Amino acid sequence: NAGVTQTPKFQVLKTGQSMTLQCAQDMNHNSMYWYRQDPGMGLRLIYYSASEGTTDKGEVPNGYNVSRLNKREFSLRLESAAPSQTSVYFCASSEEGKAGGREQFFGPGTRLTVL
Amino acid sequence: AQSVAQPEDQVNVAEGNPLTVKCTYSVSGNPYLFWYVQYPNRGLQFLLKYITGDNLVKGSYGFEAEFNKSQTPFHLKKPSALVSDSALYFCAVGLLDSGNTGKLIFGQGTTLQVKP
């Protein structure tokens, strides 16, 4: 039972390059999330998917796109990377339902540097 | 609008002493509250949560937190700190009536340093 996996673990891009961060979970969770973590700013939500087939913007969506490929996979794409997107990216999932309040399970993160 | 504040960037405590990591929140609705811990180069790990029920919540590794509906602190506490507790701690808040999205707002994090 791997939980939440993310690839790659590290990536260096040049300004203007594109890339996709991959995330998969094997817990049959409905909801998935992408966050970025920057020093002194905690985690900020980029996009989320409350269920398969739906995606919504979070707090900082500009410069990113997402795809909920199926229930397991939720990818994050940077179409034209900028130095301001240098960050650590975390994917998370949770078993959200009508009750709400479920804890989120996090992947190990992707450390992205944009030169 | 929801917000979470962790007023201390770093907390230093001696091993064996009690520790407190502070968190205050502001929501318009019924909140649910989390504490997460992050060890170096790792993802966040769930520590404890409050949704409903007993106001004193006990979590992993001996940590606990107390919810008070009339006040907004949700401080993380432990009676006796261990060196292995040294890590980055995050408080997070969500709304039970947020349309079942599970969205959370995280505080900026507090580094806990426990010295032998």
PDB file of C-alpha atoms in Angstrom:
ATOM      1  CA  ASN A   1       0.000   0.000   0.000  1.00  0.00           C
ATOM      2  CA  ALA A   2       1.997   2.949  -1.325  1.00  0.00           C
ATOM      3  CA  GLY A   3      -0.421   5.746  -0.289  1.00  0.00           C
ATOM      4  CA  VAL A   4       0.219   8.888  -2.345  1.00  0.00           C
ATOM      5  CA  THR A   5       3.089   8.825  -4.813  1.00  0.00           C
ATOM      6  CA  GLN A   6       4.560  11.715  -6.768  1.00  0.00           C
ATOM      7  CA  THR A   7       6.966  11.893  -9.674  1.00  0.00           C
ATOM      8  CA  PRO A   8       9.508  13.285 -10.185  1.00  0.00           C
ATOM      9  CA  LYS A   9      11.135  13.984  -6.811  1.00  0.00           C
ATOM     10  CA  PHE A  10      13.354  16.734  -8.191  1.00  0.00           C
ATOM     11  CA  GLN A  11      13.240  18.832 -11.343  1.00  0.00           C
ATOM     12  CA  VAL A  12      15.168  21.777 -12.731  1.00  0.00           C
ATOM     13  CA  LEU A  13      13.582  23.770 -15.543  1.00  0.00           C
ATOM     14  CA  LYS A  14      14.552  26.791 -17.553  1.00  0.00           C
ATOM     15  CA  THR A  15      12.151  29.714 -17.754  1.00  0.00           C
ATOM     16  CA  GLY A  16       9.514  29.024 -20.391  1.00  0.00           C
ATOM     17  CA  GLN A  17       9.800  25.241 -20.315  1.00  0.00           C
ATOM     18  CA  SER A  18       6.802  23.083 -19.560  1.00  0.00           C
ATOM     19  CA  MET A  19       6.389  20.017 -17.421  1.00  0.00           C
ATOM     20  CA  THR A  20       3.794  17.825 -15.749  1.00  0.00           C
ATOM     21  CA  LEU A  21       3.929  16.650 -12.152  1.00  0.00           C
ATOM     22  CA  GLN A  22       2.301  13.289 -11.642  1.00  0.00           C
ATOM     23  CA  CYS A  23       0.368  12.122  -8.592  1.00  0.00           C
ATOM     24  CA  ALA A  24      -1.371   8.848  -7.862  1.00  0.00           C
ATOM     25  CA  GLN A  25      -3.128   7.422  -4.824  1.00  0.00           C
ATOM     26  CA  ASP A  26      -4.130   3.851  -4.093  1.00  0.00           C
ATOM     27  CA  MET A  27      -6.562   4.505  -1.222  1.00  0.00           C
ATOM     28  CA  ASN A  28      -9.676   4.865  -3.402  1.00  0.00           C
ATOM     29  CA  HIS A  29     -10.060   8.472  -2.252  1.00  0.00           C
ATOM     30  CA  ASN A  30     -12.519  10.772  -3.939  1.00  0.00           C
ATOM     31  CA  SER A  31     -10.736  14.082  -3.391  1.00  0.00           C
ATOM     32  CA  MET A  32      -7.261  15.106  -4.476  1.00  0.00           C
ATOM     33  CA  TYR A  33      -5.287  18.334  -4.030  1.00  0.00           C
ATOM     34  CA  TRP A  34      -2.190  20.121  -5.248  1.00  0.00           C
ATOM     35  CA  TYR A  35      -0.318  22.470  -2.901  1.00  0.00           C
ATOM     36  CA  ARG A  36       2.847  24.468  -3.099  1.00  0.00           C
ATOM     37  CA  GLN A  37       5.036  25.065  -0.061  1.00  0.00           C
ATOM     38  CA  ASP A  38       7.181  28.150   0.211  1.00  0.00           C
ATOM     39  CA  PRO A  39       9.241  29.215   3.251  1.00  0.00           C
ATOM     40  CA  GLY A  40       7.204  31.200   5.757  1.00  0.00           C
ATOM     41  CA  MET A  41       3.990  30.803   3.774  1.00  0.00           C
ATOM     42  CA  GLY A  42       2.822  27.369   4.737  1.00  0.00           C
ATOM     43  CA  LEU A  43       0.943  25.328   2.159  1.00  0.00           C
ATOM     44  CA  ARG A  44      -1.183  27.078  -0.419  1.00  0.00           C
ATOM     45  CA  LEU A  45      -3.797  25.257  -2.436  1.00  0.00           C
ATOM     46  CA  ILE A  46      -3.274  25.433  -6.203  1.00  0.00           C
ATOM     47  CA  TYR A  47      -6.106  23.242  -7.507  1.00  0.00           C
ATOM     48  CA  TYR A  48      -8.286  20.512  -6.132  1.00  0.00           C
ATOM     49  CA  SER A  49     -10.580  17.806  -7.410  1.00  0.00           C
ATOM     50  CA  ALA A  50     -13.494  16.978  -5.150  1.00  0.00           C
ATOM     51  CA  SER A  51     -14.354  13.920  -7.211  1.00  0.00           C
ATOM     52  CA  GLU A  52     -13.428  12.194 -10.446  1.00  0.00           C
ATOM     53  CA  GLY A  53     -14.302  14.418 -13.375  1.00  0.00           C
ATOM     54  CA  THR A  54     -14.263  17.713 -11.473  1.00  0.00           C
ATOM     55  CA  THR A  55     -11.518  20.244 -10.816  1.00  0.00           C
ATOM     56  CA  ASP A  56     -11.580  23.660  -9.188  1.00  0.00           C
ATOM     57  CA  LYS A  57      -9.194  26.494  -8.543  1.00  0.00           C
ATOM     58  CA  GLY A  58      -7.642  27.010  -5.169  1.00  0.00           C
ATOM     59  CA  GLU A  59      -5.841  29.989  -3.724  1.00  0.00           C
ATOM     60  CA  VAL A  60      -2.983  30.276  -6.260  1.00  0.00           C
ATOM     61  CA  PRO A  61      -4.012  28.722  -9.605  1.00  0.00           C
ATOM     62  CA  ASN A  62      -2.361  31.159 -12.024  1.00  0.00           C
ATOM     63  CA  GLY A  63       0.239  29.519 -14.244  1.00  0.00           C
ATOM     64  CA  TYR A  64      -1.007  25.990 -13.604  1.00  0.00           C
ATOM     65  CA  ASN A  65      -3.440  23.510 -15.094  1.00  0.00           C
ATOM     66  CA  VAL A  66      -4.640  20.175 -13.762  1.00  0.00           C
ATOM     67  CA  SER A  67      -6.148  16.959 -15.037  1.00  0.00           C
ATOM     68  CA  ARG A  68      -8.015  14.382 -13.006  1.00  0.00           C
ATOM     69  CA  LEU A  69      -7.216  11.503 -15.297  1.00  0.00           C
ATOM     70  CA  ASN A  70      -9.190   8.959 -13.307  1.00  0.00           C
ATOM     71  CA  LYS A  71      -9.980   8.345  -9.657  1.00  0.00           C
ATOM     72  CA  ARG A  72      -6.356   7.452  -8.887  1.00  0.00           C
ATOM     73  CA  GLU A  73      -4.419  10.118 -10.766  1.00  0.00           C
ATOM     74  CA  PHE A  74      -4.281  13.909 -10.584  1.00  0.00           C
ATOM     75  CA  SER A  75      -1.606  15.729 -12.590  1.00  0.00           C
ATOM     76  CA  LEU A  76      -0.372  19.313 -12.391  1.00  0.00           C
ATOM     77  CA  ARG A  77       1.002  21.040 -15.487  1.00  0.00           C
ATOM     78  CA  LEU A  78       3.176  24.112 -15.792  1.00  0.00           C
ATOM     79  CA  GLU A  79       2.791  25.347 -19.373  1.00  0.00           C
ATOM     80  CA  SER A  80       5.499  28.017 -19.259  1.00  0.00           C
ATOM     81  CA  ALA A  81       7.563  27.837 -16.096  1.00  0.00           C
ATOM     82  CA  ALA A  82       8.615  31.020 -14.304  1.00  0.00           C
ATOM     83  CA  PRO A  83      11.159  31.520 -11.499  1.00  0.00           C
ATOM     84  CA  SER A  84       8.248  32.399  -9.168  1.00  0.00           C
ATOM     85  CA  GLN A  85       7.110  28.793  -9.509  1.00  0.00           C
ATOM     86  CA  THR A  86      10.234  27.526  -7.779  1.00  0.00           C
ATOM     87  CA  SER A  87       8.763  25.662  -4.847  1.00  0.00           C
ATOM     88  CA  VAL A  88       8.053  22.284  -3.294  1.00  0.00           C
ATOM     89  CA  TYR A  89       4.844  20.780  -4.637  1.00  0.00           C
ATOM     90  CA  PHE A  90       2.730  18.365  -2.653  1.00  0.00           C
ATOM     91  CA  CYS A  91      -0.137  16.229  -3.776  1.00  0.00           C
ATOM     92  CA  ALA A  92      -2.697  15.014  -1.237  1.00  0.00           C
ATOM     93  CA  SER A  93      -5.848  12.951  -1.175  1.00  0.00           C
ATOM     94  CA  SER A  94      -8.755  12.441   1.186  1.00  0.00           C
ATOM     95  CA  GLU A  95     -11.891  10.353   1.462  1.00  0.00           C
ATOM     96  CA  GLU A  96     -14.290  13.259   1.446  1.00  0.00           C
ATOM     97  CA  GLY A  97     -17.956  12.633   1.738  1.00  0.00           C
ATOM     98  CA  LYS A  98     -21.045  14.253   3.112  1.00  0.00           C
ATOM     99  CA  ALA A  99     -19.604  14.315   6.610  1.00  0.00           C
ATOM    100  CA  GLY A 100     -16.522  16.268   5.617  1.00  0.00           C
ATOM    101  CA  GLY A 101     -13.597  16.671   7.965  1.00  0.00           C
ATOM    102  CA  ARG A 102     -11.477  13.807   6.660  1.00  0.00           C
ATOM    103  CA  GLU A 103      -7.727  14.058   7.018  1.00  0.00           C
ATOM    104  CA  GLN A 104      -5.596  14.509   3.952  1.00  0.00           C
ATOM    105  CA  PHE A 105      -2.768  12.118   3.098  1.00  0.00           C
ATOM    106  CA  PHE A 106       0.284  13.679   1.514  1.00  0.00           C
ATOM    107  CA  GLY A 107       2.821  12.528  -1.010  1.00  0.00           C
ATOM    108  CA  PRO A 108       6.579  13.004  -0.509  1.00  0.00           C
ATOM    109  CA  GLY A 109       6.729  16.155  -2.644  1.00  0.00           C
ATOM    110  CA  THR A 110       8.434  17.394  -5.797  1.00  0.00           C
ATOM    111  CA  ARG A 111      11.187  19.972  -5.437  1.00  0.00           C
ATOM    112  CA  LEU A 112      11.066  22.220  -8.517  1.00  0.00           C
ATOM    113  CA  THR A 113      13.628  24.860  -9.429  1.00  0.00           C
ATOM    114  CA  VAL A 114      13.025  27.231 -12.321  1.00  0.00           C
ATOM    115  CA  LEU A 115      16.119  29.058 -13.534  1.00  0.00           C
TER     116      LEU A 115
ATOM    117  CA  ALA B   1     -13.211  34.220   4.951  1.00  0.00           C
ATOM    118  CA  GLN B   2     -11.182  31.574   6.724  1.00  0.00           C
ATOM    119  CA  SER B   3      -7.742  32.250   8.089  1.00  0.00           C
ATOM    120  CA  VAL B   4      -5.191  30.481  10.252  1.00  0.00           C
ATOM    121  CA  ALA B   5      -2.334  32.098  12.137  1.00  0.00           C
ATOM    122  CA  GLN B   6       0.666  30.486  13.774  1.00  0.00           C
ATOM    123  CA  PRO B   7       2.279  33.453  15.513  1.00  0.00           C
ATOM    124  CA  GLU B   8       5.651  31.830  16.221  1.00  0.00           C
ATOM    125  CA  ASP B   9       8.119  30.921  13.488  1.00  0.00           C
ATOM    126  CA  GLN B  10      10.106  28.808  15.933  1.00  0.00           C
ATOM    127  CA  VAL B  11       9.617  27.332  19.379  1.00  0.00           C
ATOM    128  CA  ASN B  12      12.547  26.098  21.453  1.00  0.00           C
ATOM    129  CA  VAL B  13      12.064  23.771  24.401  1.00  0.00           C
ATOM    130  CA  ALA B  14      14.256  21.513  26.495  1.00  0.00           C
ATOM    131  CA  GLU B  15      13.697  17.774  26.392  1.00  0.00           C
ATOM    132  CA  GLY B  16      11.307  16.679  29.128  1.00  0.00           C
ATOM    133  CA  ASN B  17       9.620  20.073  29.411  1.00  0.00           C
ATOM    134  CA  PRO B  18       6.048  20.673  28.268  1.00  0.00           C
ATOM    135  CA  LEU B  19       5.629  22.185  24.822  1.00  0.00           C
ATOM    136  CA  THR B  20       2.997  24.364  23.204  1.00  0.00           C
ATOM    137  CA  VAL B  21       2.749  25.289  19.527  1.00  0.00           C
ATOM    138  CA  LYS B  22       0.218  28.069  19.047  1.00  0.00           C
ATOM    139  CA  CYS B  23      -2.520  28.359  16.454  1.00  0.00           C
ATOM    140  CA  THR B  24      -5.502  30.676  16.135  1.00  0.00           C
ATOM    141  CA  TYR B  25      -8.135  30.573  13.446  1.00  0.00           C
ATOM    142  CA  SER B  26     -11.010  32.603  12.096  1.00  0.00           C
ATOM    143  CA  VAL B  27     -13.973  31.095  10.260  1.00  0.00           C
ATOM    144  CA  SER B  28     -17.597  31.950   9.595  1.00  0.00           C
ATOM    145  CA  GLY B  29     -19.212  28.581  10.083  1.00  0.00           C
ATOM    146  CA  ASN B  30     -18.551  25.269  11.792  1.00  0.00           C
ATOM    147  CA  PRO B  31     -14.843  24.519  11.680  1.00  0.00           C
ATOM    148  CA  TYR B  32     -12.891  21.350  11.754  1.00  0.00           C
ATOM    149  CA  LEU B  33      -9.271  21.629  12.775  1.00  0.00           C
ATOM    150  CA  PHE B  34      -6.094  19.673  12.125  1.00  0.00           C
ATOM    151  CA  TRP B  35      -2.514  19.501  13.195  1.00  0.00           C
ATOM    152  CA  TYR B  36       0.087  18.067  10.828  1.00  0.00           C
ATOM    153  CA  VAL B  37       3.823  17.467  11.294  1.00  0.00           C
ATOM    154  CA  GLN B  38       6.510  17.582   8.621  1.00  0.00           C
ATOM    155  CA  TYR B  39       9.937  16.028   9.035  1.00  0.00           C
ATOM    156  CA  PRO B  40      12.789  17.187   6.765  1.00  0.00           C
ATOM    157  CA  ASN B  41      12.343  16.268   3.107  1.00  0.00           C
ATOM    158  CA  ARG B  42       9.064  14.491   3.812  1.00  0.00           C
ATOM    159  CA  GLY B  43       5.382  15.129   3.177  1.00  0.00           C
ATOM    160  CA  LEU B  44       2.994  16.194   5.919  1.00  0.00           C
ATOM    161  CA  GLN B  45       1.778  13.590   8.401  1.00  0.00           C
ATOM    162  CA  PHE B  46      -1.540  13.781  10.215  1.00  0.00           C
ATOM    163  CA  LEU B  47      -1.277  14.285  14.004  1.00  0.00           C
ATOM    164  CA  LEU B  48      -4.791  14.982  15.244  1.00  0.00           C
ATOM    165  CA  LYS B  49      -8.115  16.526  14.348  1.00  0.00           C
ATOM    166  CA  TYR B  50     -11.182  18.055  15.941  1.00  0.00           C
ATOM    167  CA  ILE B  51     -14.554  17.756  14.216  1.00  0.00           C
ATOM    168  CA  THR B  52     -17.211  17.361  16.866  1.00  0.00           C
ATOM    169  CA  GLY B  53     -17.513  15.731  20.262  1.00  0.00           C
ATOM    170  CA  ASP B  54     -15.005  15.945  23.089  1.00  0.00           C
ATOM    171  CA  ASN B  55     -13.198  19.243  23.096  1.00  0.00           C
ATOM    172  CA  LEU B  56      -9.902  17.657  24.184  1.00  0.00           C
ATOM    173  CA  VAL B  57      -8.427  15.796  21.253  1.00  0.00           C
ATOM    174  CA  LYS B  58      -5.593  13.325  21.661  1.00  0.00           C
ATOM    175  CA  GLY B  59      -3.436  12.418  18.712  1.00  0.00           C
ATOM    176  CA  SER B  60      -0.294  10.588  17.692  1.00  0.00           C
ATOM    177  CA  TYR B  61       2.955  10.618  19.713  1.00  0.00           C
ATOM    178  CA  GLY B  62       1.290  11.978  22.853  1.00  0.00           C
ATOM    179  CA  PHE B  63       0.174  15.276  21.340  1.00  0.00           C
ATOM    180  CA  GLU B  64      -3.149  16.865  22.223  1.00  0.00           C
ATOM    181  CA  ALA B  65      -5.153  19.996  21.509  1.00  0.00           C
ATOM    182  CA  GLU B  66      -8.245  21.582  23.003  1.00  0.00           C
ATOM    183  CA  PHE B  67     -11.145  23.088  21.080  1.00  0.00           C
ATOM    184  CA  ASN B  68     -13.184  25.878  22.624  1.00  0.00           C
ATOM    185  CA  LYS B  69     -16.130  27.113  20.577  1.00  0.00           C
ATOM    186  CA  SER B  70     -16.146  30.521  22.239  1.00  0.00           C
ATOM    187  CA  GLN B  71     -12.444  31.087  21.609  1.00  0.00           C
ATOM    188  CA  THR B  72     -10.241  30.625  18.594  1.00  0.00           C
ATOM    189  CA  PRO B  73      -6.994  29.071  19.879  1.00  0.00           C
ATOM    190  CA  PHE B  74      -6.287  25.470  18.925  1.00  0.00           C
ATOM    191  CA  HIS B  75      -2.827  25.114  20.424  1.00  0.00           C
ATOM    192  CA  LEU B  76      -0.882  21.873  20.109  1.00  0.00           C
ATOM    193  CA  LYS B  77       0.467  20.584  23.417  1.00  0.00           C
ATOM    194  CA  LYS B  78       2.557  17.783  24.806  1.00  0.00           C
ATOM    195  CA  PRO B  79       3.372  17.245  28.497  1.00  0.00           C
ATOM    196  CA  SER B  80       6.978  16.127  27.949  1.00  0.00           C
ATOM    197  CA  ALA B  81       8.928  16.955  24.793  1.00  0.00           C
ATOM    198  CA  LEU B  82      11.298  14.554  23.063  1.00  0.00           C
ATOM    199  CA  VAL B  83      14.229  15.404  20.813  1.00  0.00           C
ATOM    200  CA  SER B  84      12.485  13.365  18.119  1.00  0.00           C
ATOM    201  CA  ASP B  85       9.559  15.832  18.227  1.00  0.00           C
ATOM    202  CA  SER B  86      11.756  18.391  16.478  1.00  0.00           C
ATOM    203  CA  ALA B  87       9.991  19.139  13.183  1.00  0.00           C
ATOM    204  CA  LEU B  88       7.799  21.639  11.352  1.00  0.00           C
ATOM    205  CA  TYR B  89       4.197  21.784  12.576  1.00  0.00           C
ATOM    206  CA  PHE B  90       1.174  23.049  10.659  1.00  0.00           C
ATOM    207  CA  CYS B  91      -2.280  23.948  11.870  1.00  0.00           C
ATOM    208  CA  ALA B  92      -5.128  23.757   9.322  1.00  0.00           C
ATOM    209  CA  VAL B  93      -8.834  24.622   9.298  1.00  0.00           C
ATOM    210  CA  GLY B  94     -11.708  23.578   7.091  1.00  0.00           C
ATOM    211  CA  LEU B  95     -15.431  24.147   7.073  1.00  0.00           C
ATOM    212  CA  LEU B  96     -17.903  21.333   7.618  1.00  0.00           C
ATOM    213  CA  ASP B  97     -20.386  23.089   5.365  1.00  0.00           C
ATOM    214  CA  SER B  98     -17.966  23.829   2.517  1.00  0.00           C
ATOM    215  CA  GLY B  99     -19.741  21.670  -0.021  1.00  0.00           C
ATOM    216  CA  ASN B 100     -17.804  18.527   0.866  1.00  0.00           C
ATOM    217  CA  THR B 101     -14.685  19.639  -0.967  1.00  0.00           C
ATOM    218  CA  GLY B 102     -12.371  18.959   1.955  1.00  0.00           C
ATOM    219  CA  LYS B 103     -10.492  22.183   1.320  1.00  0.00           C
ATOM    220  CA  LEU B 104      -8.160  23.252   4.094  1.00  0.00           C
ATOM    221  CA  ILE B 105      -6.433  26.507   4.930  1.00  0.00           C
ATOM    222  CA  PHE B 106      -2.979  26.003   6.435  1.00  0.00           C
ATOM    223  CA  GLY B 107      -1.034  28.201   8.808  1.00  0.00           C
ATOM    224  CA  GLN B 108       2.471  29.232   7.883  1.00  0.00           C
ATOM    225  CA  GLY B 109       4.092  26.601  10.065  1.00  0.00           C
ATOM    226  CA  THR B 110       6.120  26.588  13.296  1.00  0.00           C
ATOM    227  CA  THR B 111       9.496  24.941  13.664  1.00  0.00           C
ATOM    228  CA  LEU B 112       9.806  23.084  16.954  1.00  0.00           C
ATOM    229  CA  GLN B 113      13.338  22.573  18.232  1.00  0.00           C
ATOM    230  CA  VAL B 114      13.723  20.259  21.228  1.00  0.00           C
ATOM    231  CA  LYS B 115      17.189  20.345  22.771  1.00  0.00           C
ATOM    232  CA  PRO B 116      18.656  17.555  24.904  1.00  0.00           C
TER     233      PRO B 116
END
